[in-house]
Amino acid sequence: MYNYFLLPFIKIFNFKGRSNLKEFWYFILINFVISMFLVFTKKIHGIDKIATYYRYLYIIPLISLGFRRIQDTGKNGFLFLIPFVNFILSAFPSEESKNKYGEPIKE
């Protein structure tokens, strides 16, 4: 599971290729848990900036991962930048065969 969290940071500027459902949703889940922890830490200890800095830290890996996830469904990655459409398309299953964005990811 940690691999799914670290992989988007390793591929931070890679907007080409494909990412599977597991990689995308584990990254979202782990970032949600970390963000909630930071919000509670902010409320308890009064540390204001740490949650904001964390959001800035993970926004680019999230966007690049989102591009690769949408491309895995066979659609244009720029659709990830449209609110609500991005999460709907991110839930679509992967194309089983090779598409114009590359080979399917082996799990």
Short mmCIF file of C-alpha atoms in Angstrom, two decimals:
data_model
loop_
_atom_site.label_atom_id
_atom_site.label_comp_id
_atom_site.label_asym_id
_atom_site.label_seq_id
_atom_site.Cartn_x
_atom_site.Cartn_y
_atom_site.Cartn_z
CA MET A 1 0.00 0.00 0.00
CA TYR A 2 2.89 2.36 0.70
CA ASN A 3 4.10 1.75 -2.84
CA TYR A 4 0.83 3.18 -4.17
CA PHE A 5 1.44 6.29 -2.06
CA LEU A 6 5.08 6.77 -3.05
CA LEU A 7 4.81 5.93 -6.75
CA PRO A 8 3.02 9.19 -7.71
CA PHE A 9 5.79 11.16 -5.99
CA ILE A 10 8.39 9.19 -7.93
CA LYS A 11 6.52 9.81 -11.21
CA ILE A 12 5.70 13.41 -10.28
CA PHE A 13 6.29 14.95 -13.72
CA ASN A 14 5.30 11.92 -15.79
CA PHE A 15 1.99 12.79 -17.46
CA LYS A 16 2.29 10.02 -20.06
CA GLY A 17 1.34 6.40 -19.66
CA ARG A 18 -1.28 4.71 -17.54
CA SER A 19 -2.16 4.17 -13.87
CA ASN A 20 -4.62 1.60 -12.57
CA LEU A 21 -7.59 1.97 -10.23
CA LYS A 22 -5.71 0.67 -7.20
CA GLU A 23 -2.86 3.15 -7.55
CA PHE A 24 -5.24 6.10 -7.93
CA TRP A 25 -7.71 5.30 -5.15
CA TYR A 26 -5.07 4.22 -2.61
CA PHE A 27 -3.29 7.52 -3.21
CA ILE A 28 -6.58 9.40 -2.66
CA LEU A 29 -7.38 7.39 0.49
CA ILE A 30 -3.95 7.80 2.08
CA ASN A 31 -3.90 11.53 1.33
CA PHE A 32 -7.39 11.89 2.83
CA VAL A 33 -6.26 10.17 6.04
CA ILE A 34 -3.11 12.30 6.25
CA SER A 35 -5.09 15.48 5.59
CA MET A 36 -7.63 14.62 8.33
CA PHE A 37 -4.78 13.92 10.74
CA LEU A 38 -3.22 17.29 9.91
CA VAL A 39 -6.54 19.10 10.34
CA PHE A 40 -7.04 17.55 13.77
CA THR A 41 -3.44 18.37 14.68
CA LYS A 42 -4.09 21.94 13.61
CA LYS A 43 -7.17 22.16 15.83
CA ILE A 44 -5.51 20.58 18.86
CA HIS A 45 -2.02 22.13 18.71
CA GLY A 46 -2.73 25.30 16.76
CA ILE A 47 -0.29 24.53 13.94
CA ASP A 48 -1.84 26.49 11.09
CA LYS A 49 0.41 26.13 8.06
CA ILE A 50 1.27 22.42 8.00
CA ALA A 51 -1.98 21.27 6.34
CA THR A 52 -1.64 23.99 3.71
CA TYR A 53 1.96 23.00 2.96
CA TYR A 54 0.93 19.36 2.64
CA ARG A 55 -1.78 20.27 0.12
CA TYR A 56 0.81 22.11 -1.97
CA LEU A 57 3.14 19.12 -1.70
CA TYR A 58 0.71 16.55 -3.09
CA ILE A 59 -1.19 18.58 -5.72
CA ILE A 60 1.25 17.98 -8.62
CA PRO A 61 1.56 14.21 -8.00
CA LEU A 62 -2.25 14.07 -7.79
CA ILE A 63 -2.66 15.86 -11.12
CA SER A 64 -0.07 13.70 -12.90
CA LEU A 65 -1.59 10.54 -11.41
CA GLY A 66 -5.04 11.74 -12.47
CA PHE A 67 -3.86 12.30 -16.03
CA ARG A 68 -2.43 8.78 -16.17
CA ARG A 69 -5.60 7.32 -14.60
CA ILE A 70 -7.91 8.97 -17.16
CA GLN A 71 -5.57 7.86 -19.96
CA ASP A 72 -5.87 4.31 -18.63
CA THR A 73 -9.59 4.44 -19.46
CA GLY A 74 -8.75 5.52 -23.03
CA LYS A 75 -9.82 9.16 -22.62
CA ASN A 76 -7.77 12.36 -22.89
CA GLY A 77 -5.90 13.11 -19.64
CA PHE A 78 -6.92 16.77 -19.69
CA LEU A 79 -10.43 15.69 -18.69
CA PHE A 80 -8.99 15.27 -15.18
CA LEU A 81 -8.92 19.06 -14.85
CA ILE A 82 -12.73 19.29 -15.09
CA PRO A 83 -14.35 19.12 -11.62
CA PHE A 84 -16.66 16.15 -10.94
CA VAL A 85 -15.90 14.67 -14.36
CA ASN A 86 -12.48 13.68 -13.04
CA PHE A 87 -13.80 11.46 -10.26
CA ILE A 88 -16.47 9.92 -12.48
CA LEU A 89 -13.93 9.01 -15.15
CA SER A 90 -11.43 7.88 -12.53
CA ALA A 91 -13.89 5.23 -11.40
CA PHE A 92 -14.23 3.75 -14.91
CA PRO A 93 -12.51 0.40 -15.42
CA SER A 94 -9.21 0.23 -17.24
CA GLU A 95 -9.04 -0.75 -20.88
CA GLU A 96 -7.89 -4.35 -20.98
CA SER A 97 -5.96 -3.98 -24.21
CA LYS A 98 -3.24 -1.61 -25.37
CA ASN A 99 -4.51 1.90 -26.10
CA LYS A 100 -2.78 4.98 -27.49
CA TYR A 101 -1.34 5.71 -24.03
CA GLY A 102 0.47 2.40 -23.65
CA GLU A 103 0.18 -1.15 -22.41
CA PRO A 104 -2.17 -2.04 -19.52
CA ILE A 105 -0.67 -2.04 -16.04
CA LYS A 106 -0.02 -5.49 -14.55
CA GLU A 107 -1.16 -5.77 -10.94
#
